[in-house]
Short mmCIF file of C-alpha atoms in Angstrom, two decimals:
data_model
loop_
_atom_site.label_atom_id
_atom_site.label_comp_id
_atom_site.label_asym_id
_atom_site.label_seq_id
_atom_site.Cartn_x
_atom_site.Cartn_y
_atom_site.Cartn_z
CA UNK A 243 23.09 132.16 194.04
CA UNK A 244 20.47 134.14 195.96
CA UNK A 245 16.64 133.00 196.69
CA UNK A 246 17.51 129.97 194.62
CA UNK A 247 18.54 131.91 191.75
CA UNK A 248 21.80 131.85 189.78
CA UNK A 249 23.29 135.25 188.47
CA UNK A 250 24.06 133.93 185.26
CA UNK A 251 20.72 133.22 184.40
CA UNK A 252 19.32 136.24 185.52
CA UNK A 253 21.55 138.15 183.29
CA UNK A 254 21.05 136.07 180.36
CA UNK A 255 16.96 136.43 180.64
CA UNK A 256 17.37 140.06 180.86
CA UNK A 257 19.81 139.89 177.58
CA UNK A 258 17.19 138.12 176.24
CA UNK A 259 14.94 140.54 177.21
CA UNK A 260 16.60 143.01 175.84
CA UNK A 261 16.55 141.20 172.03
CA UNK A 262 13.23 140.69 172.60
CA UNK A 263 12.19 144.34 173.68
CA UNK A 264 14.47 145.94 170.33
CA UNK A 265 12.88 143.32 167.99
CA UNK A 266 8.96 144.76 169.13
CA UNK A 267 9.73 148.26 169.37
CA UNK A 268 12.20 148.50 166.45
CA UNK A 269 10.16 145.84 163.32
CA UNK A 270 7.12 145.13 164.89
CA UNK A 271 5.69 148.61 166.67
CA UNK A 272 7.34 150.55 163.81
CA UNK A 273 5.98 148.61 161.03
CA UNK A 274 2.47 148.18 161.97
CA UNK A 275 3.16 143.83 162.81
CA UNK A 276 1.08 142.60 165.71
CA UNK A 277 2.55 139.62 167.33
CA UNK A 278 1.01 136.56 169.69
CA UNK A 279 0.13 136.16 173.27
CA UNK A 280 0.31 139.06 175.77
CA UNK A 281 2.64 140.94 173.84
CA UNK A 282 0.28 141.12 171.21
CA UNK A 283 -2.59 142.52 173.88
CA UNK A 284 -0.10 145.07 174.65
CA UNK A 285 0.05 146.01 170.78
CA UNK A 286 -3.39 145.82 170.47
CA UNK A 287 -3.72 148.19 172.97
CA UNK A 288 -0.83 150.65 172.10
CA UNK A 289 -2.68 150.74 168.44
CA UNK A 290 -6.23 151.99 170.44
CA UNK A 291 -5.41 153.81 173.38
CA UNK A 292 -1.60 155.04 172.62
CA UNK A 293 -0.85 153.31 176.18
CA UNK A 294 2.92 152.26 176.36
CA UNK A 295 3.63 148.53 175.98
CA UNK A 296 5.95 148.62 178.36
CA UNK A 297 3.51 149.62 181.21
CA UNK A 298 0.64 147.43 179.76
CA UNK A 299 2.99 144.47 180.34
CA UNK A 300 3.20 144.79 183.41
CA UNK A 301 -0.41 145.76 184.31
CA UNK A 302 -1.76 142.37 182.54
CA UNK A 303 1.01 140.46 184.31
CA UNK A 304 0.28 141.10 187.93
CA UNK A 305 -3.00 139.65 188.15
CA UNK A 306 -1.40 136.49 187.02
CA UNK A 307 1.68 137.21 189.29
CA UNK A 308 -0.50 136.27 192.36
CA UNK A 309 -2.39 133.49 190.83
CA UNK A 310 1.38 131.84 189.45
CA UNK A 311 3.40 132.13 192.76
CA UNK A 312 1.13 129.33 194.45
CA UNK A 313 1.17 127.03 191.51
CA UNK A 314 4.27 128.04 189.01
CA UNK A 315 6.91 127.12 191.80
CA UNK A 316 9.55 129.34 193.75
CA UNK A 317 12.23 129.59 191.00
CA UNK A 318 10.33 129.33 188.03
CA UNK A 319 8.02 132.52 189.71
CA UNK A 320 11.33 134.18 190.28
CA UNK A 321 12.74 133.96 186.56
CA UNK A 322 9.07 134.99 185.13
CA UNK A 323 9.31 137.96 187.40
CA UNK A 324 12.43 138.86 185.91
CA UNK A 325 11.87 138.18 182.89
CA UNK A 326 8.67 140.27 182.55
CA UNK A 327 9.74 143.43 184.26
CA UNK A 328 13.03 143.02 182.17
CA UNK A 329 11.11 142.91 179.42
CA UNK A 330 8.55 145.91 180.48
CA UNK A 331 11.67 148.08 181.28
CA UNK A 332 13.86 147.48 178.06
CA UNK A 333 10.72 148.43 176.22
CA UNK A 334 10.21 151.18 177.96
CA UNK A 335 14.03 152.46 177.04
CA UNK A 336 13.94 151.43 173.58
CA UNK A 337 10.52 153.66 172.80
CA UNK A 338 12.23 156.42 174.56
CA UNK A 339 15.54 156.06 172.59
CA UNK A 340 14.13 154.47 169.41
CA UNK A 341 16.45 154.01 166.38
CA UNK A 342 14.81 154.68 163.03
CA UNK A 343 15.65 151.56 161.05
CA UNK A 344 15.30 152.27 157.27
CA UNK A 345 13.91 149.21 155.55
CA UNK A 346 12.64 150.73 152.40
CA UNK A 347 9.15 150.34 153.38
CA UNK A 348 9.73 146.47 153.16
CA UNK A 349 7.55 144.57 155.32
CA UNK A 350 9.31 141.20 154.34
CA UNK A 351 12.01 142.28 155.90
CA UNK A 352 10.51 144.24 158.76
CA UNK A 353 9.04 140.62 159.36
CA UNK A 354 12.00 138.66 159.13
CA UNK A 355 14.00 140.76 161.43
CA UNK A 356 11.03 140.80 164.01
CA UNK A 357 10.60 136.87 163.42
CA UNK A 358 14.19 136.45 164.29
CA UNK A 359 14.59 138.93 167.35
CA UNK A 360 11.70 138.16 168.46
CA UNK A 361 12.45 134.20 168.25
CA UNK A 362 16.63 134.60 169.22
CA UNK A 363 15.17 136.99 172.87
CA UNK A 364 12.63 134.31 173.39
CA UNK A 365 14.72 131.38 173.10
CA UNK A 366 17.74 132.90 175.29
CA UNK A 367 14.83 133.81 178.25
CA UNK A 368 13.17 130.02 177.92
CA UNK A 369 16.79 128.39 177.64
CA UNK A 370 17.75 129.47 180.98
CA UNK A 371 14.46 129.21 183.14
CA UNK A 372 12.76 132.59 182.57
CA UNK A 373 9.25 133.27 180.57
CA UNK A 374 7.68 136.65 180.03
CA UNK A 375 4.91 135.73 181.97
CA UNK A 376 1.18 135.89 180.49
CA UNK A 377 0.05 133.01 178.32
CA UNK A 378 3.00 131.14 179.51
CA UNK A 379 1.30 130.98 182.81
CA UNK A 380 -1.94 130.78 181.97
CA UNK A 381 -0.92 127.62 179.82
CA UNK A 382 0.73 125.94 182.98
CA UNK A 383 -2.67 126.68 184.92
CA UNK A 384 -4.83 125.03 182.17
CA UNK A 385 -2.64 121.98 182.05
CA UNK A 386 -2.83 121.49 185.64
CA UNK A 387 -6.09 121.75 185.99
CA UNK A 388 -7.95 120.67 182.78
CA UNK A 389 -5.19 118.84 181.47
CA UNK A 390 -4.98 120.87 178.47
CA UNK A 391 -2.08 120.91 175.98
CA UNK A 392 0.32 123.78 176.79
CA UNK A 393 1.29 124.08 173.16
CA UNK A 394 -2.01 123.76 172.35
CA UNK A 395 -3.49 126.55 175.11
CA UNK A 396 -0.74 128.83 173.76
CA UNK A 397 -1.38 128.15 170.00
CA UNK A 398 -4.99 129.13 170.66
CA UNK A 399 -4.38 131.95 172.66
CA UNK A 400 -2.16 133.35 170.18
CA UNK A 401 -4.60 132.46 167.45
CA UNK A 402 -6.94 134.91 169.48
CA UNK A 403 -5.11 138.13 169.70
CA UNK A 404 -4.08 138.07 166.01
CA UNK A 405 -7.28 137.56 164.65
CA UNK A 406 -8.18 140.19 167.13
CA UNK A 407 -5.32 142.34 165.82
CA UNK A 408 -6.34 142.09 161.82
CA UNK A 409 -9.81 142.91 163.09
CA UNK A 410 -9.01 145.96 165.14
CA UNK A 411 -5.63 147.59 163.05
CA UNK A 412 -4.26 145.25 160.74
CA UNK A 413 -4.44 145.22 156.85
CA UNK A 414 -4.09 142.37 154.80
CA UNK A 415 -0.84 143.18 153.99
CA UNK A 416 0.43 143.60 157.48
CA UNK A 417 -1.71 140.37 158.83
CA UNK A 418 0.12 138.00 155.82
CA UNK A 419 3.72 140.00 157.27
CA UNK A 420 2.47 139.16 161.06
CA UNK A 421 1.64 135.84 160.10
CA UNK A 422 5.28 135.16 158.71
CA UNK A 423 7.43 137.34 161.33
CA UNK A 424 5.06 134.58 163.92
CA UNK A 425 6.04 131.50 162.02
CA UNK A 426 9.80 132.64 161.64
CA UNK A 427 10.16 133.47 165.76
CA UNK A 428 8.64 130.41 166.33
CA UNK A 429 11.10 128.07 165.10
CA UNK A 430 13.69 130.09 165.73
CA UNK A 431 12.91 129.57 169.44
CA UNK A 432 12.68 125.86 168.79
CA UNK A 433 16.23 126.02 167.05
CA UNK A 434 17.76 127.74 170.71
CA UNK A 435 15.65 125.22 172.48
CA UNK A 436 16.98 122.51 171.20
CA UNK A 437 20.26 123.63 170.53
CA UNK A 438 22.76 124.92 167.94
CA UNK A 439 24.35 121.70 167.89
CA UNK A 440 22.75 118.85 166.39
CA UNK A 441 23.47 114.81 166.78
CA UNK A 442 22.99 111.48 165.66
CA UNK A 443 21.52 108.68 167.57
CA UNK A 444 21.55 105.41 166.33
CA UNK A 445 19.65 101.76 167.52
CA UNK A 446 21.66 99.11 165.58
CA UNK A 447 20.55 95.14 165.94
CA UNK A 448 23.33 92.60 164.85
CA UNK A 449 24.47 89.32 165.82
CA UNK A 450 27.72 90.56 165.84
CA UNK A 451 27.24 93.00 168.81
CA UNK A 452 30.27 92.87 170.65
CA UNK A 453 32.40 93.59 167.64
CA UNK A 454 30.52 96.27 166.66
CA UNK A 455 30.74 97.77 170.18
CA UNK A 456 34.46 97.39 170.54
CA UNK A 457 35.21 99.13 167.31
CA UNK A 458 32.67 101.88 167.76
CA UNK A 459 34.55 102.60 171.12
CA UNK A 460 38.08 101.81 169.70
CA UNK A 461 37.94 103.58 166.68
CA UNK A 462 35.59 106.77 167.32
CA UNK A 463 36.30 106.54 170.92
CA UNK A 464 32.34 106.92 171.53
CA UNK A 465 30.80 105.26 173.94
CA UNK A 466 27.82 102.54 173.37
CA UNK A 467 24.75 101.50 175.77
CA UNK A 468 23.89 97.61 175.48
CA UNK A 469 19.66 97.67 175.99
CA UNK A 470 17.72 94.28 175.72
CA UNK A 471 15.01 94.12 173.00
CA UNK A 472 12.69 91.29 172.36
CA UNK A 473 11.69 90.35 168.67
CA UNK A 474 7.89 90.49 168.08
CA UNK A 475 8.46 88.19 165.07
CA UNK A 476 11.35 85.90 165.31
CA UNK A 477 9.66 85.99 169.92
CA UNK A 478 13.68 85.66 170.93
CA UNK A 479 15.34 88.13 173.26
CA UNK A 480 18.62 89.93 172.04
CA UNK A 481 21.00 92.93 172.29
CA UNK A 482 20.27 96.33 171.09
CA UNK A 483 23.18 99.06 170.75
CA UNK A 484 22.51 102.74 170.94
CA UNK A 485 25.21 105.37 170.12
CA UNK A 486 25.20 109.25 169.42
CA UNK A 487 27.58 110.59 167.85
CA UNK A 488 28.04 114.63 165.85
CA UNK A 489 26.72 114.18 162.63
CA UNK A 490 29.74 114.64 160.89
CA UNK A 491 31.04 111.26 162.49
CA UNK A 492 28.00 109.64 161.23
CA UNK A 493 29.76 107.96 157.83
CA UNK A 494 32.88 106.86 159.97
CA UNK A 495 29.74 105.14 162.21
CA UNK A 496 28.04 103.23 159.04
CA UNK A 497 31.14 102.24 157.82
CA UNK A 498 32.47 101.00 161.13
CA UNK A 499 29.06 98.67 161.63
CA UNK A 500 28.81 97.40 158.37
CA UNK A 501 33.23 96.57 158.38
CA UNK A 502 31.66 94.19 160.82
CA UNK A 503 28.30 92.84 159.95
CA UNK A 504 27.07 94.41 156.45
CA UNK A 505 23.82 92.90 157.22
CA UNK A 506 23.14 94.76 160.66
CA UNK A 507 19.84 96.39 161.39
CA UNK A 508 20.63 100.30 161.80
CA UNK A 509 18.11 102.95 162.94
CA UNK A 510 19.65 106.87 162.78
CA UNK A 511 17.30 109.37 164.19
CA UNK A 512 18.15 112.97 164.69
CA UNK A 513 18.82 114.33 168.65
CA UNK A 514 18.93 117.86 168.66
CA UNK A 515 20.87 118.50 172.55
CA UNK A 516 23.39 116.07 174.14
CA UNK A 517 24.65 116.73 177.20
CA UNK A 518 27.61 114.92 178.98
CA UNK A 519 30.69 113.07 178.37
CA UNK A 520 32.56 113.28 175.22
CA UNK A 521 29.62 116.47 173.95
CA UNK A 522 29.42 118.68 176.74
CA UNK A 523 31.83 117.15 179.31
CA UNK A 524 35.57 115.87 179.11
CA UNK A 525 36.79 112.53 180.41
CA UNK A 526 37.52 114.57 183.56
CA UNK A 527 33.73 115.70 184.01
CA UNK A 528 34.53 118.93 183.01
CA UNK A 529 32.12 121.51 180.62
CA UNK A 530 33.74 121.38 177.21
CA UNK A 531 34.52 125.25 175.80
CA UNK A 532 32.76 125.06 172.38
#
């Protein structure tokens, strides 16, 4: 570590970077798609003036630069730094080595393959600290001081620049493509947010608690957290378990409860990350190798 920094993560936000700067220059730029946020000014202005993206990113980012160093925090400043100029120079390579990728003409799939580089670079930057700067810090500003939404600042501000974008170079065609290669990055950045691997959490209420307990850990060898609950109706205090388990243990779960008590109360909800023992961590304490 240097400055507070950790050299994986700076290597992983300029990988990301690097997915991210391919995706634009290679579906987006090539196929006439605008995109959100300050990436999209940078198209905008690419499309009217012929000015590289790669330098534009960096010219509407250092304003910003001194106004997010006071209030962003030390090592989230650091990442953003990184991850913008990683960003501005990986564009700036991949216009000056471009690869002709031959879709046919296809803007559905020039929009799903910008949608999903877009949303895969993204994801890897905001997964380990970084952002590319822009509306990412001029959401963090508005919630500290107005107590806006960030997702809703961000969701406005990209809202903006493509309505901006059909107005200034987009057709209808290419605004419906933007529209969907938006959509498709977007929840592909929520899918590396929360994680590839997805689990099972379940509330169960039973007056057989301590059996159910000792076979959930017996049996699945999973471990379960006792929390007290109070009964709005029946106004009596009682036990409440809560397990997670993968979801592919989640029959062996239900059948272990009702073995027990058929007539137990059982609440599964979906929990996209888990971290620690028996997910990401051994009995030891140490990371699990997936």
């Amino acid at each position: 570590m240097f400055f507070g920094l950790r050299i994986k993560n700076i290597l992983f936000i300029l990988f990301g970077s690097a997915i991210f700067g391919f995706g634009l220059v290679h579906f987006n730029m090539q196929n006439h798609l605008a995109e959100g946020g300050f990436t999209g000014i940078t198209l905008i202005i690419y499309q009217v003036f012929g000015l590289n993206p790669s330098y534009s990113n960096l010219i509407l980012n250092v304003p910003l630069f001194f106004i997010g160093w006071k209030y962003l925090g030390k090592t989230s400043f650091l990442y953003t730094i990184v991850g913008t100029v990683g960003l501005s120079i990986w564009l700036w390579v991949f216009e000056k080595y471009q690869l002709k990728i031959a879709l046919g003409h296809d803007l559905m799939l020039a929009a799903l393959f910008a949608g999903v580089f877009v949303g895969i670079g993204l994801g890897i930057i905001f997964r380990f600290g970084g952002t590319t700067g822009g509306v990412d810090i001029i959401a963090t500003l508005a919630h500290k001081f107005w107590g806006r939404s960030m997702g809703r600042t961000m969701f406005m501000f990209d809202a903006v620049v493509i309505t901006l974008s059909i107005i200034i170079y987009l057709d209808y065609r290419q605004a419906m493509y933007t529209l969907v290669a938006v959509f498709i990055g977007a929840r592909v950045v929520d899918f590396m947010q929360e994680g590839a691997y997805s689990a099972r959490g379940a509330m169960i209420i039973s007056d057989k608690n301590t059996e159910i307990a000792d076979k959930i850990m017996k049996e699945m060898d999973r471990g379960v957290t006792v929390l007290r609950g109070h009964g709005s109706f029946s106004k009596t205090d009682r036990d409440v378990l809560y397990c997670v388990v993968g979801k592919n243990e989640l029959m062996r779960l239900k059948n272990a409860i009702t073995s027990v008590d058929p007539h137990a109360f059982v609440s599964v909800s979906e929990v996209h990350d888990v971290l620690g023992e028996g997910f990401t961590l051994d009995e030891n304490k140490n990371p699990i190798q997936r």
